[in-house]
Coordinates of C-alpha atoms and ligand atoms in Angstrom, one line a residue:
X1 CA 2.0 -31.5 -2.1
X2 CA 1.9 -31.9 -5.9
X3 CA 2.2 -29.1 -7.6
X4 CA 2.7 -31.0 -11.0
X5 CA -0.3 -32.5 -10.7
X6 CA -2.5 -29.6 -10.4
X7 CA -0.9 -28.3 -13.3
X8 CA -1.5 -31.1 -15.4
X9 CA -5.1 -31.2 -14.4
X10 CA -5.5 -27.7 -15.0
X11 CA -3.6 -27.8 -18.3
X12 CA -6.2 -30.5 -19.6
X13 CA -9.3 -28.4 -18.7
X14 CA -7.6 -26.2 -20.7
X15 CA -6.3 -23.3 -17.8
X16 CA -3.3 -22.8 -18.2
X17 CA -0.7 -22.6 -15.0
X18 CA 3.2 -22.1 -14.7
X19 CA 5.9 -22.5 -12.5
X20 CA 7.3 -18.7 -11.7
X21 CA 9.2 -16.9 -9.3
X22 CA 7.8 -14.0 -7.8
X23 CA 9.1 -11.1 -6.3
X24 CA 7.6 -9.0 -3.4
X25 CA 7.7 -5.4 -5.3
X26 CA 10.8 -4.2 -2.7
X27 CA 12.7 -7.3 -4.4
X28 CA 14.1 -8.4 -1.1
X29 CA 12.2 -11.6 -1.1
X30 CA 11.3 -13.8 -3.7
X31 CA 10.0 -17.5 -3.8
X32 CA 8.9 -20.3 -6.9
X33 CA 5.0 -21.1 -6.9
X34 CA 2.7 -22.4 -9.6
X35 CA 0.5 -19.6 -10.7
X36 CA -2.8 -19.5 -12.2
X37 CA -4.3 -16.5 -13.8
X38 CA -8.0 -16.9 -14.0
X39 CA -10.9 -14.6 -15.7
X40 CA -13.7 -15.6 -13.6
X41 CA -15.5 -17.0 -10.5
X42 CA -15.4 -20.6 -11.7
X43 CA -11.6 -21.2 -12.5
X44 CA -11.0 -20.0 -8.9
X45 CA -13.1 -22.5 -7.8
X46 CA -11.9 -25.3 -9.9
X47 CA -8.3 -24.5 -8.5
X48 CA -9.8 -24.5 -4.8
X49 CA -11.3 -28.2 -5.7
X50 CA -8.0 -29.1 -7.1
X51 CA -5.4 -27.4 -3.8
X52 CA -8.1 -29.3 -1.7
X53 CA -7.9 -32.7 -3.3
X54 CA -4.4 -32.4 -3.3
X55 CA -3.4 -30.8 -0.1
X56 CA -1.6 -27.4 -1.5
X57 CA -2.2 -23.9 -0.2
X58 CA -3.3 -21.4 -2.4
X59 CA -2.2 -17.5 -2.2
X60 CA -3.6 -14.3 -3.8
X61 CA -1.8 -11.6 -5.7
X62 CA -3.2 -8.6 -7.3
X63 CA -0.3 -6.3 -9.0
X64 CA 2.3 -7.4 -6.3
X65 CA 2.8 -4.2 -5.1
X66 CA 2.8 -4.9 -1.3
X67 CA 6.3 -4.5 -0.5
X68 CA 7.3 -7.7 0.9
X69 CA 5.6 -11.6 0.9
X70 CA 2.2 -10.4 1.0
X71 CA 1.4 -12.1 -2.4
X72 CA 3.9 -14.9 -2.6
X73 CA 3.2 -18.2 -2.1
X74 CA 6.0 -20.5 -2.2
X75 CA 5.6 -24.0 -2.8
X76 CA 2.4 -23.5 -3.7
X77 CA 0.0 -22.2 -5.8
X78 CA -0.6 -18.4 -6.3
X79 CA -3.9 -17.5 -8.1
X80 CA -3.2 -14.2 -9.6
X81 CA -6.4 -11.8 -10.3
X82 CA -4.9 -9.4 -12.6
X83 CA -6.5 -10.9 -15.3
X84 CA -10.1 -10.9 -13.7
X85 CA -10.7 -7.6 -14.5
X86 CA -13.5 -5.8 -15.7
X87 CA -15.5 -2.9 -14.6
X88 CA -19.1 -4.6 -14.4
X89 CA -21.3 -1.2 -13.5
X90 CA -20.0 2.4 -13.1
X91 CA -23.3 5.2 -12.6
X92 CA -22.0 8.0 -12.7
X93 CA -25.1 10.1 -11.3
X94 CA -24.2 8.1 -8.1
X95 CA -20.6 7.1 -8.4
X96 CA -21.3 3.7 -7.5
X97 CA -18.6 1.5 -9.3
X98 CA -19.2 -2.2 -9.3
X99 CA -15.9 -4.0 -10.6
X100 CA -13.8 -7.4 -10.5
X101 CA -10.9 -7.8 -8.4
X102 CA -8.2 -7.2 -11.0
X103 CA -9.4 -4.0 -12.0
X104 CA -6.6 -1.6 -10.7
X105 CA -6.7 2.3 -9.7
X106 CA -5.5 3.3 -12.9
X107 CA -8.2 1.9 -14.9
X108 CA -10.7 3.3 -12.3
X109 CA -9.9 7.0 -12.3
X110 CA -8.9 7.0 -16.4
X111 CA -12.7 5.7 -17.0
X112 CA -14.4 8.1 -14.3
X113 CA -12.3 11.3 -14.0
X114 CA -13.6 12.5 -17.5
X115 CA -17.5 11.7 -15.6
X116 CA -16.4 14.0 -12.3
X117 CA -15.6 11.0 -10.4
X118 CA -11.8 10.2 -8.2
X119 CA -11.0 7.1 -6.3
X120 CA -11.8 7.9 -2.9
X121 CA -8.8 6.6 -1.2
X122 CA -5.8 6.0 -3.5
X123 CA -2.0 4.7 -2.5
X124 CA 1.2 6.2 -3.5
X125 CA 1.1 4.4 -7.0
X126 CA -1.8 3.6 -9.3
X127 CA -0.9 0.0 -10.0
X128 CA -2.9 -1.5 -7.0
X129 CA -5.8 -3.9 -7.8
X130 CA -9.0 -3.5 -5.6
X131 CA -8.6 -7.4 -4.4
X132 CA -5.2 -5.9 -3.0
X133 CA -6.5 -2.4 -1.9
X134 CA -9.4 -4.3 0.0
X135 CA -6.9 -7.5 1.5
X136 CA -4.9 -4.6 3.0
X137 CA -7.7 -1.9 3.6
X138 CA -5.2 0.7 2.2
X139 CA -5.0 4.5 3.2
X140 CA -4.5 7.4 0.9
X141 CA -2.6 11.1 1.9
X142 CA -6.5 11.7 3.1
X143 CA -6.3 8.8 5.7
X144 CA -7.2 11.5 9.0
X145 CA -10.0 12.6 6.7
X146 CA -11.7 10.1 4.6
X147 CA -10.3 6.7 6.5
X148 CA -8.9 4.2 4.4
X149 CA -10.3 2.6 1.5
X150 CA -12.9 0.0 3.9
X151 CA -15.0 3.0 4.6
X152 CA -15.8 3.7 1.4
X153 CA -16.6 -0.2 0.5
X154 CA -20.6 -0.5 0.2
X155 CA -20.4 -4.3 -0.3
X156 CA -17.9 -7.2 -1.4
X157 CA -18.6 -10.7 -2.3
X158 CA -15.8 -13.3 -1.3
X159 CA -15.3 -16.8 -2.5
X160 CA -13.9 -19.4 0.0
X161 CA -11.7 -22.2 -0.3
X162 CA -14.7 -24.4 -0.1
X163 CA -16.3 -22.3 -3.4
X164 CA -18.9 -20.8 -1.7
X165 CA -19.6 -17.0 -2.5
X166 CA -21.0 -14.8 0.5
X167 CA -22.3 -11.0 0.2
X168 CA -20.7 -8.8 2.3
X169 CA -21.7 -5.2 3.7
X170 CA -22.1 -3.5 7.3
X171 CA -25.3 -5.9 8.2
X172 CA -24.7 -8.7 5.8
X173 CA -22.1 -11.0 7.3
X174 CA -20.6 -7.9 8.8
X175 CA -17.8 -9.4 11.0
X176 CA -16.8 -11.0 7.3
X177 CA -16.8 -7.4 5.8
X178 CA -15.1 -5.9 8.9
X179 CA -12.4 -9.0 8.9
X180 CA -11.9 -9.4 5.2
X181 CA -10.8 -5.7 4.7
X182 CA -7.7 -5.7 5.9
X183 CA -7.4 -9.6 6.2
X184 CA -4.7 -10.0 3.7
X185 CA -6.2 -12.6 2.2
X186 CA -6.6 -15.0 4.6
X187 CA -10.5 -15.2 4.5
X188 CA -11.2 -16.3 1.0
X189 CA -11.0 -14.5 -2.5
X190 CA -12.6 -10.5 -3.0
X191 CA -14.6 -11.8 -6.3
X192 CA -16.9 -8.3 -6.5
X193 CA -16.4 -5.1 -5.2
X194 CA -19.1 -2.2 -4.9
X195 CA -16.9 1.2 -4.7
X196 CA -18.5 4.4 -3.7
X197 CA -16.5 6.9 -5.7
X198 CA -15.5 10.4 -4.8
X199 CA -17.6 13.4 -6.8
X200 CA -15.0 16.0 -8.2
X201 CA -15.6 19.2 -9.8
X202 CA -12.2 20.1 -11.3
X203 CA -9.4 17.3 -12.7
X204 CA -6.9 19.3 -10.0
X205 CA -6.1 20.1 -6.9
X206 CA -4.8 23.5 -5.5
X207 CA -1.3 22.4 -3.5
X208 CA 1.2 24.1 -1.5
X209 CA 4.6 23.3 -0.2
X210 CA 6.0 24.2 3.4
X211 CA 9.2 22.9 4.3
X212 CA 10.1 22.3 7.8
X213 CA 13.2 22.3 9.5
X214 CA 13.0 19.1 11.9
X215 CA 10.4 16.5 12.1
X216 CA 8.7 17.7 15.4
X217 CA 7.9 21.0 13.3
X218 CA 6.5 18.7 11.0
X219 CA 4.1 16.7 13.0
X220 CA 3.0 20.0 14.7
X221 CA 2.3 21.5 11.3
X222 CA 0.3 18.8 10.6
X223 CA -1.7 19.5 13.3
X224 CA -2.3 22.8 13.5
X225 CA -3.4 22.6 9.5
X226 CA -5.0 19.5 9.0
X227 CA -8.6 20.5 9.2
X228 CA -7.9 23.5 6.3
X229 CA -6.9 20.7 3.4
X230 CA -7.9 17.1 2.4
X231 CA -4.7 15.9 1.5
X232 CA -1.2 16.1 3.6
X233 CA 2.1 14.2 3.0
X234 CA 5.1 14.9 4.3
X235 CA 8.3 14.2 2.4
X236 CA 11.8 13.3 4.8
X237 CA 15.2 13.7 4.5
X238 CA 16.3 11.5 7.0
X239 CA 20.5 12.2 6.4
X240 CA 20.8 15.1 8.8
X241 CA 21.2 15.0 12.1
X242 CA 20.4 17.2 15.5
X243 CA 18.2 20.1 14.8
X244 CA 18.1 19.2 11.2
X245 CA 16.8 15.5 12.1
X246 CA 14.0 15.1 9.9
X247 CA 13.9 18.1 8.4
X248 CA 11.5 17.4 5.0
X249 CA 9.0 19.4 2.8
X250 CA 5.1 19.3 3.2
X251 CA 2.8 18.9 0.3
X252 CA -0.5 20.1 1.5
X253 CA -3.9 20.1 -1.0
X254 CA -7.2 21.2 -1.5
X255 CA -10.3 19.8 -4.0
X256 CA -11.5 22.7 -5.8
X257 CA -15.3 23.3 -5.6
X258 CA -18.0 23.4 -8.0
X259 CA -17.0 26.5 -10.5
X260 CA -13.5 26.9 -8.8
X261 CA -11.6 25.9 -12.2
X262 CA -12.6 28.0 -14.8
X263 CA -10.7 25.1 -16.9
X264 CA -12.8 22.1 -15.2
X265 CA -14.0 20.3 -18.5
X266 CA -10.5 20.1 -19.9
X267 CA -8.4 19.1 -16.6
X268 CA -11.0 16.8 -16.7
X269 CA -9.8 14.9 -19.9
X270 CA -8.0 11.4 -19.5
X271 CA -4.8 13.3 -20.9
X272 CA -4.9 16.2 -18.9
X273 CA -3.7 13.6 -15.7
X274 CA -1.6 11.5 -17.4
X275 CA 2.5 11.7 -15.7
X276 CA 4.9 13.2 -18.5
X277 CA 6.7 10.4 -20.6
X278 CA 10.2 12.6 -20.2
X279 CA 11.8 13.7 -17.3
X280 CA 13.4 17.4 -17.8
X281 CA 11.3 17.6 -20.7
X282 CA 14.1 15.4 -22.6
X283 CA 15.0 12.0 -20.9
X284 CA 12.7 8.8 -21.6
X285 CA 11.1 8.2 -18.3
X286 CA 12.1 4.4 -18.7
X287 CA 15.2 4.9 -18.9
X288 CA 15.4 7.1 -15.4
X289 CA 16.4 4.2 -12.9
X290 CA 19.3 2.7 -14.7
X291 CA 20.8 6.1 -14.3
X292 CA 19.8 7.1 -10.6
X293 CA 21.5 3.3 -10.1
X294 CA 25.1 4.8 -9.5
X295 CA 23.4 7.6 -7.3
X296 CA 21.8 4.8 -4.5
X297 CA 24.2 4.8 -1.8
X298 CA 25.0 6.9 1.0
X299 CA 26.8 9.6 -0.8
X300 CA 25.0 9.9 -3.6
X301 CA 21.4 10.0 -1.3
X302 CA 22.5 12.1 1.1
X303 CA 23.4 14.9 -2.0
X304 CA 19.4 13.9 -3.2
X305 CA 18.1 14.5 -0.4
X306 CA 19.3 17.9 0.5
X307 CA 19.2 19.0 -3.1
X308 CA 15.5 18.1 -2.7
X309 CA 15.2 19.7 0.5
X310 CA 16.7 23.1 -0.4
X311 CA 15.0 23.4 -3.9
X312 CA 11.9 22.7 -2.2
X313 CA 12.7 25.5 0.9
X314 CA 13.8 27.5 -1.8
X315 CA 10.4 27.3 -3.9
X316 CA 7.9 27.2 -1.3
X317 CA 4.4 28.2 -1.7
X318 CA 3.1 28.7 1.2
X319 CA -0.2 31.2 0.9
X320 CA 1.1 31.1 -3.0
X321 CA -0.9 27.8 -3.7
X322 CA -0.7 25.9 -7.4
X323 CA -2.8 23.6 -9.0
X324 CA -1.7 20.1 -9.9
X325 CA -3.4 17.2 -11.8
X326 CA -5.1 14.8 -9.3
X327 CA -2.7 11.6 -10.8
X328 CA -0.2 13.7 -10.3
X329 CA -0.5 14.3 -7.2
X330 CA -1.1 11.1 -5.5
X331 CA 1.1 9.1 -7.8
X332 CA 4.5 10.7 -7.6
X333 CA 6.2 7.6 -7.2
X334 CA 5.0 6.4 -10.6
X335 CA 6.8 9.4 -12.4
X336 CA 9.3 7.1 -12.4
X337 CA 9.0 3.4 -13.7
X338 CA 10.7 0.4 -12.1
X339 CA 12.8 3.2 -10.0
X340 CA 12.6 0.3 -7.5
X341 CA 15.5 -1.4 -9.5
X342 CA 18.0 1.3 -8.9
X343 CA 18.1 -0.1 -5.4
X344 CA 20.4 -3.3 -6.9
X345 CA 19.9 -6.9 -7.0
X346 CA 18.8 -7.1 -3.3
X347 CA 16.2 -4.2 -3.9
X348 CA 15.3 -2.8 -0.4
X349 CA 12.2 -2.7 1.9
X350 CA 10.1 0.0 3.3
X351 CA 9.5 0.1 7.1
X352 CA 6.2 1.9 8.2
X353 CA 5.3 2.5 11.7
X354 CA 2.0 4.0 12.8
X355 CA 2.3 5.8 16.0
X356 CA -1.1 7.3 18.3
X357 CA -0.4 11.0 17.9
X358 CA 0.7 11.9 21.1
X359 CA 3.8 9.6 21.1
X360 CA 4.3 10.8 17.8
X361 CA 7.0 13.4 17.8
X362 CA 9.2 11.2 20.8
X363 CA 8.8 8.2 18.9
X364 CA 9.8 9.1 15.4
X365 CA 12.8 11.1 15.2
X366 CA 14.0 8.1 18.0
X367 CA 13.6 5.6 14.9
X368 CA 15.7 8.0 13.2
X369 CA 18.1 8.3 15.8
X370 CA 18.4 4.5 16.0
X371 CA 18.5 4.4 11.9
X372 CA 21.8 6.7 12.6
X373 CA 23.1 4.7 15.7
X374 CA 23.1 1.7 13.7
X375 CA 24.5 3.7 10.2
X376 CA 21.5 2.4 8.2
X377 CA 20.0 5.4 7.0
X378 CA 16.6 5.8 5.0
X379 CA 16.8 6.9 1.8
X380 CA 13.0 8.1 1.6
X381 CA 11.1 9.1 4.3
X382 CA 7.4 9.4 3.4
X383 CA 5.1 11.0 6.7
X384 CA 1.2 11.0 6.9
X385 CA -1.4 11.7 9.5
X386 CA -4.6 8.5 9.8
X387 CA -7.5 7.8 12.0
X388 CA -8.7 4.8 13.6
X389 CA -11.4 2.5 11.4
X390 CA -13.5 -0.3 12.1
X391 CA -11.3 -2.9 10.6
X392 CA -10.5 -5.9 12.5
X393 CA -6.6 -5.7 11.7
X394 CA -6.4 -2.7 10.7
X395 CA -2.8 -0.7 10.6
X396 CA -4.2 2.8 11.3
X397 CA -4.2 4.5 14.4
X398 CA -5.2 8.0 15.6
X399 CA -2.0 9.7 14.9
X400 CA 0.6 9.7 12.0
X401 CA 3.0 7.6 10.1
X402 CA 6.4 7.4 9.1
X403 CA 8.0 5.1 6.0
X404 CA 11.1 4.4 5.6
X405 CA 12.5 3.0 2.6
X406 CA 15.9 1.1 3.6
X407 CA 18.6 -0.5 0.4
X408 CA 19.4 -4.0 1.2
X409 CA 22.7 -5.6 0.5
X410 CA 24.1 -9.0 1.4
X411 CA 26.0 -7.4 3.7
X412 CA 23.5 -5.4 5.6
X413 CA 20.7 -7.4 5.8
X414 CA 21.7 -8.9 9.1
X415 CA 21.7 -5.8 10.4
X416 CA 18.7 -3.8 8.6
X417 CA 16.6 -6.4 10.3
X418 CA 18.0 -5.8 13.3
X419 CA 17.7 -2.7 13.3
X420 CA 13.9 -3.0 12.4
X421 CA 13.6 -5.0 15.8
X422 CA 14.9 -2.4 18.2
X423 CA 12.4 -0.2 15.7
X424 CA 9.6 -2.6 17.1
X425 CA 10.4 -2.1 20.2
X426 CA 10.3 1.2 20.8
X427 CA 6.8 1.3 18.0
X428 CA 4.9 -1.2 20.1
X429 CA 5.8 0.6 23.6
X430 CA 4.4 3.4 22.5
X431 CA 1.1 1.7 20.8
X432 CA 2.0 1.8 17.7
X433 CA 1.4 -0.6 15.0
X434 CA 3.1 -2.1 11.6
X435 CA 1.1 -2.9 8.3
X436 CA 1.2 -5.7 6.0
X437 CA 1.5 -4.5 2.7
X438 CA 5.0 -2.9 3.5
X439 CA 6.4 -5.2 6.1
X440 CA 9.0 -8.2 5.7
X441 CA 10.5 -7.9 9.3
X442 CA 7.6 -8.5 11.5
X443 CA 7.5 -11.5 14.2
X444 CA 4.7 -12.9 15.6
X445 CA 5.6 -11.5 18.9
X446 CA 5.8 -8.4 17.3
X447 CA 2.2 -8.9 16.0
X448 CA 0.8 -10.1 19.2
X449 CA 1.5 -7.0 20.8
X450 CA 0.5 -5.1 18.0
X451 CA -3.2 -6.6 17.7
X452 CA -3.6 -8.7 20.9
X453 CA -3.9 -11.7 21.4
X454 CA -8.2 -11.4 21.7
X455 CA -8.1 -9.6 18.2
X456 CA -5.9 -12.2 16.5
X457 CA -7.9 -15.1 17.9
X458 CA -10.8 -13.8 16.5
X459 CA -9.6 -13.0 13.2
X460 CA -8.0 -16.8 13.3
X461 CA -11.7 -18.0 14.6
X462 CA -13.3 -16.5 11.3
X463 CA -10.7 -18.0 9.3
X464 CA -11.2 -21.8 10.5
X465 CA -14.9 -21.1 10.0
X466 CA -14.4 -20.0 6.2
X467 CA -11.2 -22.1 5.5
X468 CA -11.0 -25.2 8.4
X469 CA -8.3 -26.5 6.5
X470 CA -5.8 -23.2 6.0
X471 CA -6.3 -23.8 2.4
X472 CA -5.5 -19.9 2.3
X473 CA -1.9 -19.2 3.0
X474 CA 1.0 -16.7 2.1
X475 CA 4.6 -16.4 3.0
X476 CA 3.8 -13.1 4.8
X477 CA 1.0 -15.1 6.6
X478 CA 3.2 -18.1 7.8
X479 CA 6.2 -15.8 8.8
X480 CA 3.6 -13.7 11.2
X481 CA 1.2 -16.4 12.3
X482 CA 2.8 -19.7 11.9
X483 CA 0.9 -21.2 15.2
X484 CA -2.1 -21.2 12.4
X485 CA -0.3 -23.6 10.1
X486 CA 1.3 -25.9 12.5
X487 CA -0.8 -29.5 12.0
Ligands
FAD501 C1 5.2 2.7 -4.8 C2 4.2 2.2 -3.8 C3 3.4 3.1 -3.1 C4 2.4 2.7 -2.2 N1 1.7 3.6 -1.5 C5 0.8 3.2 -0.6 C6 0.0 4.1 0.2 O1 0.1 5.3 0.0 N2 -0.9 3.6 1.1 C7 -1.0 2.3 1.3 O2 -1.9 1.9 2.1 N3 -0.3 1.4 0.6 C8 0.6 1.8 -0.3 N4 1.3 0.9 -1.1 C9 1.0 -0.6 -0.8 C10 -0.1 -1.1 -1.8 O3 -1.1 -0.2 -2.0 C11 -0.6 -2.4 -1.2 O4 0.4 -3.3 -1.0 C12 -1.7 -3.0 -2.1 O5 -2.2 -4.1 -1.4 C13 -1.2 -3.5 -3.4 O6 -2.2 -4.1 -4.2 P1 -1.9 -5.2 -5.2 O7 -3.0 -5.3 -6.2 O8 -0.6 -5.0 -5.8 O9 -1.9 -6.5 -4.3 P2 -0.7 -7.5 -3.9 O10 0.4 -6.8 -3.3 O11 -0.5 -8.4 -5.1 O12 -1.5 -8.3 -2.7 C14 -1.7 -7.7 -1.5 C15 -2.6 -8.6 -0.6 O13 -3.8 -8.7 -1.2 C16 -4.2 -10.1 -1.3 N5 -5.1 -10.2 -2.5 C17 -4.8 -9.7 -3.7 N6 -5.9 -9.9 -4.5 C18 -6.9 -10.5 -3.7 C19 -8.2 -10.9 -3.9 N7 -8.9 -10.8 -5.1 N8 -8.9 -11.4 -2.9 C20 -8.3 -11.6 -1.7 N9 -7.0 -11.2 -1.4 C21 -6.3 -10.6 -2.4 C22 -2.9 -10.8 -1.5 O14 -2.9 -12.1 -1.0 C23 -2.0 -10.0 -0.5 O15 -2.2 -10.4 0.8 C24 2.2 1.3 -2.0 C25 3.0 0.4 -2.7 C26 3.9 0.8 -3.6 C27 4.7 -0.2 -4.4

């Protein structure tokens, strides 16, 4: 493989291309590649020609906010689409947004908020491109509702390694669309997306808080309320233990209908979503995670967490709902930027397990009682309720999930990924399944079980049909399904 050589070629057709390590976003893994940022169909195909002519594998990366090696690459080249990014149609009559792959969530609902339009499905954070929101088919705090971002997908168009561009929708090369949402881009590059948009008569929502005292009185909140709201997201303090295990507050919210918010036309203003620059009214928000950086170990999370708890117990609101800007809602974990680095050098990982909703409440406080048998405790716990979809490797399941966000050190690692493989175990007995976009433990026996072996081959059968020569690779890909890369 020669990397130097692309680069060369590439630097005398004038695109340029470096040599740069990158991080998954949990900054537990890293790796060097040579990355190209193009602006348009034909420098991705030029850089297919090239990775073909020279035998190098070629990765994809929107934001790189998938968790782990999603979007990395290493030893070879990463074509990163951040650049290729504009919003090519939006009608806002209809809500039909037509865009590039680059273009991200925040640029989405900044542009069609003010026009009475949301993103139908959004993830915890706004920085997502839609070539990475499609590649993992990502669900929102609506997932039992709305599904996950696939369903609301009119049509794609994907370029393959050999440059050819196919249009994709539900009759049009539909076991491509079906495939390609949620193939982590393993199928060939999301070039155009057609978006069907959420309509939205106020820029809030109207939210209230429960807390719960153990996580089996959360799950059966969740289902005794879920048909009264649109969103639900539970929030976990995974420190204490016995009755307490799990214990966490629920964040439950409602759109607001046509003439509900007397203030519609000015919550509906770009500003009126944007997240506060200070924290407390008086600290720079940028500034945030070098000071929460002593606060990231044991102690200092445990005295977070039940702070957070009994502030939120204290100021509940249930039957007292509030309203609450849509972007700040759903993007909580953005009030605070690069927070992620307060986890140290070796950053950490999220673990996210998807369990069918009648194993639910065995299953997940046993992960929890695992995390505490092993003394690797999460220091978020993030909970959420999802539906099956059509997707061919789709995460979601009928039921509900739990994330756990875990601090890695050199001197737990050994043992965090242990741990994660007992977590497997007792996931995939029960059905349950792990996603992509958060994972960094997974083995391919793991996944196996997970999908199937039937499901996986025919996932593996579309890829040799769009890319014989597993031009497309990733270091998530490899790790999960090296038997597709072996020569
Ligand atoms: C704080 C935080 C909160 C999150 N909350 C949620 C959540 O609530 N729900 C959820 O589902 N996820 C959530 N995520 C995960 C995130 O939404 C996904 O990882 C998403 O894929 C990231 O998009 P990206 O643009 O950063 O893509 P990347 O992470 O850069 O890439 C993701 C995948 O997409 C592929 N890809 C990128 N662009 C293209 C393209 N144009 N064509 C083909 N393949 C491509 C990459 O190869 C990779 O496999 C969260 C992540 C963070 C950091």
């Amino acid at each position: 493989m020669d990397l130097t050589e692309i680069a060369v070629e590439l630097d005398r057709e004038g695109i340029g291309a470096s040599a740069e390590t990158l991080y998954g976003w949990g900054r537990s893994t890293h790796s060097e590649a040579l990355v190209v940022r193009p602006t348009d169909k034909d420098t991705i195909r030029r850089v297919f020609e090239l990775a073909e002519k020279h035998g190098v594998t070629v990765g994809f990366r929107g934001s790189g906010c998938s968790y782990g090696d999603a979007s990395q690459n290493g030893d070879g080249v990463v074509l990163d689409l951040t650049n290729f990014a504009k919003v090519r149609s939006f009608d806002e009559s209809t809500g039909l947004l037509v865009a590039e792959p680059g273009v991200t969530l925040e640029m989405i609902w900044r542009q069609c908020v003010p026009l009475g339009w949301w993103p139908p499905v959004v993830s915890g954070t706004m920085y997502p491109t839609l070539g990475g929101l499609l590649s993992m088919n990502v669900h929102g705090k609506n997932n039992w509702q709305v599904g996950t971002i696939g369903n609301h997908v009119r049509s794609f168009e994907l370029m393959t390694p050999r440059g050819e561009t196919l249009r994709c929708d539900r009759e049009q090369n539909a076991d491509v669309f079906h495939a390609a949402i949620g193939g982590f881009g393993m199928l060939g590059c999301f070039t155009e997306v057609e978006l069907q948009l959420k309509k939205i008569w106020s820029g809030r929502l109207e939210v209230e808080a429960i807390a719960t005292a153990n996580l089996r009185e959360m799950i059966a909140w969740f289902e005794t309320n879920k048909d009264d709201f649109d969103y639900l997201v539970g929030w976990v303090d995974c420190f204490p233990r016995g009755t307490a295990l799990g214990r966490g507050l629920i964040h439950a919210a409602r759109y607001l209908g046509e003439g509900q918010d007397d203030q519609a036309k000015a919550t509906m203003r770009e500003s009126a979503q944007d997240l506060p620059s200070r924290i407390l009214g008086v600290m720079p928000k940028n500034k945030v995670w070098y000071l929460m950086r002593p606060m990231l170990n044991d102690y200092g999370m445990r005295a977070i967490n039940a702070a957070k708890f009994w502030s939120g117990k204290r100021g509940q609101t249930r039957n007292e709902p509030y309203k609450q800007p849509h972007a700040a809602f759903a993007f909580l974990l953005d009030y605070v930027p690069d927070w992620k680095k307060a986890y140290g050098p070796e950053g950490l990982i999220q673990y996210q397990t998807f369990v069918p909703k009648e194993a639910a409440s065995d299953v997940h406080p046993r992960l929890l009682e695992r995390c505490h048998k092993r003394h690797i405790v999460p220091y978020l716990g993030v909970y959420k309720r999802h539906r099956n979809d059509p997707f061919l490797m789709t995460h979601a399941v009928d039921g509900f999930s739990f994330a756990m966000d875990f601090r890695v050190t050199s001197s737990n690692r050994n043992e965090l990924w242990q741990l994660c493989r007992d977590m497997d175990e007792i996931v995939t007995e029960a059905g349950g399944r792990l996603y992509f976009a958060k994972d960094a433990t997974m083995l391919p026996r793991t996944a196996e079980t997970i999908w199937g072996k039937e499901t996986i081959e025919r996932f593996h059968a579309l890829k040799r049909r769009l890319d014989p020569n597993s031009r497309l690779q990733t270091n998530l890909a490899r790790r999960v399904f090296p038997g597709w890369f072996s020569s």
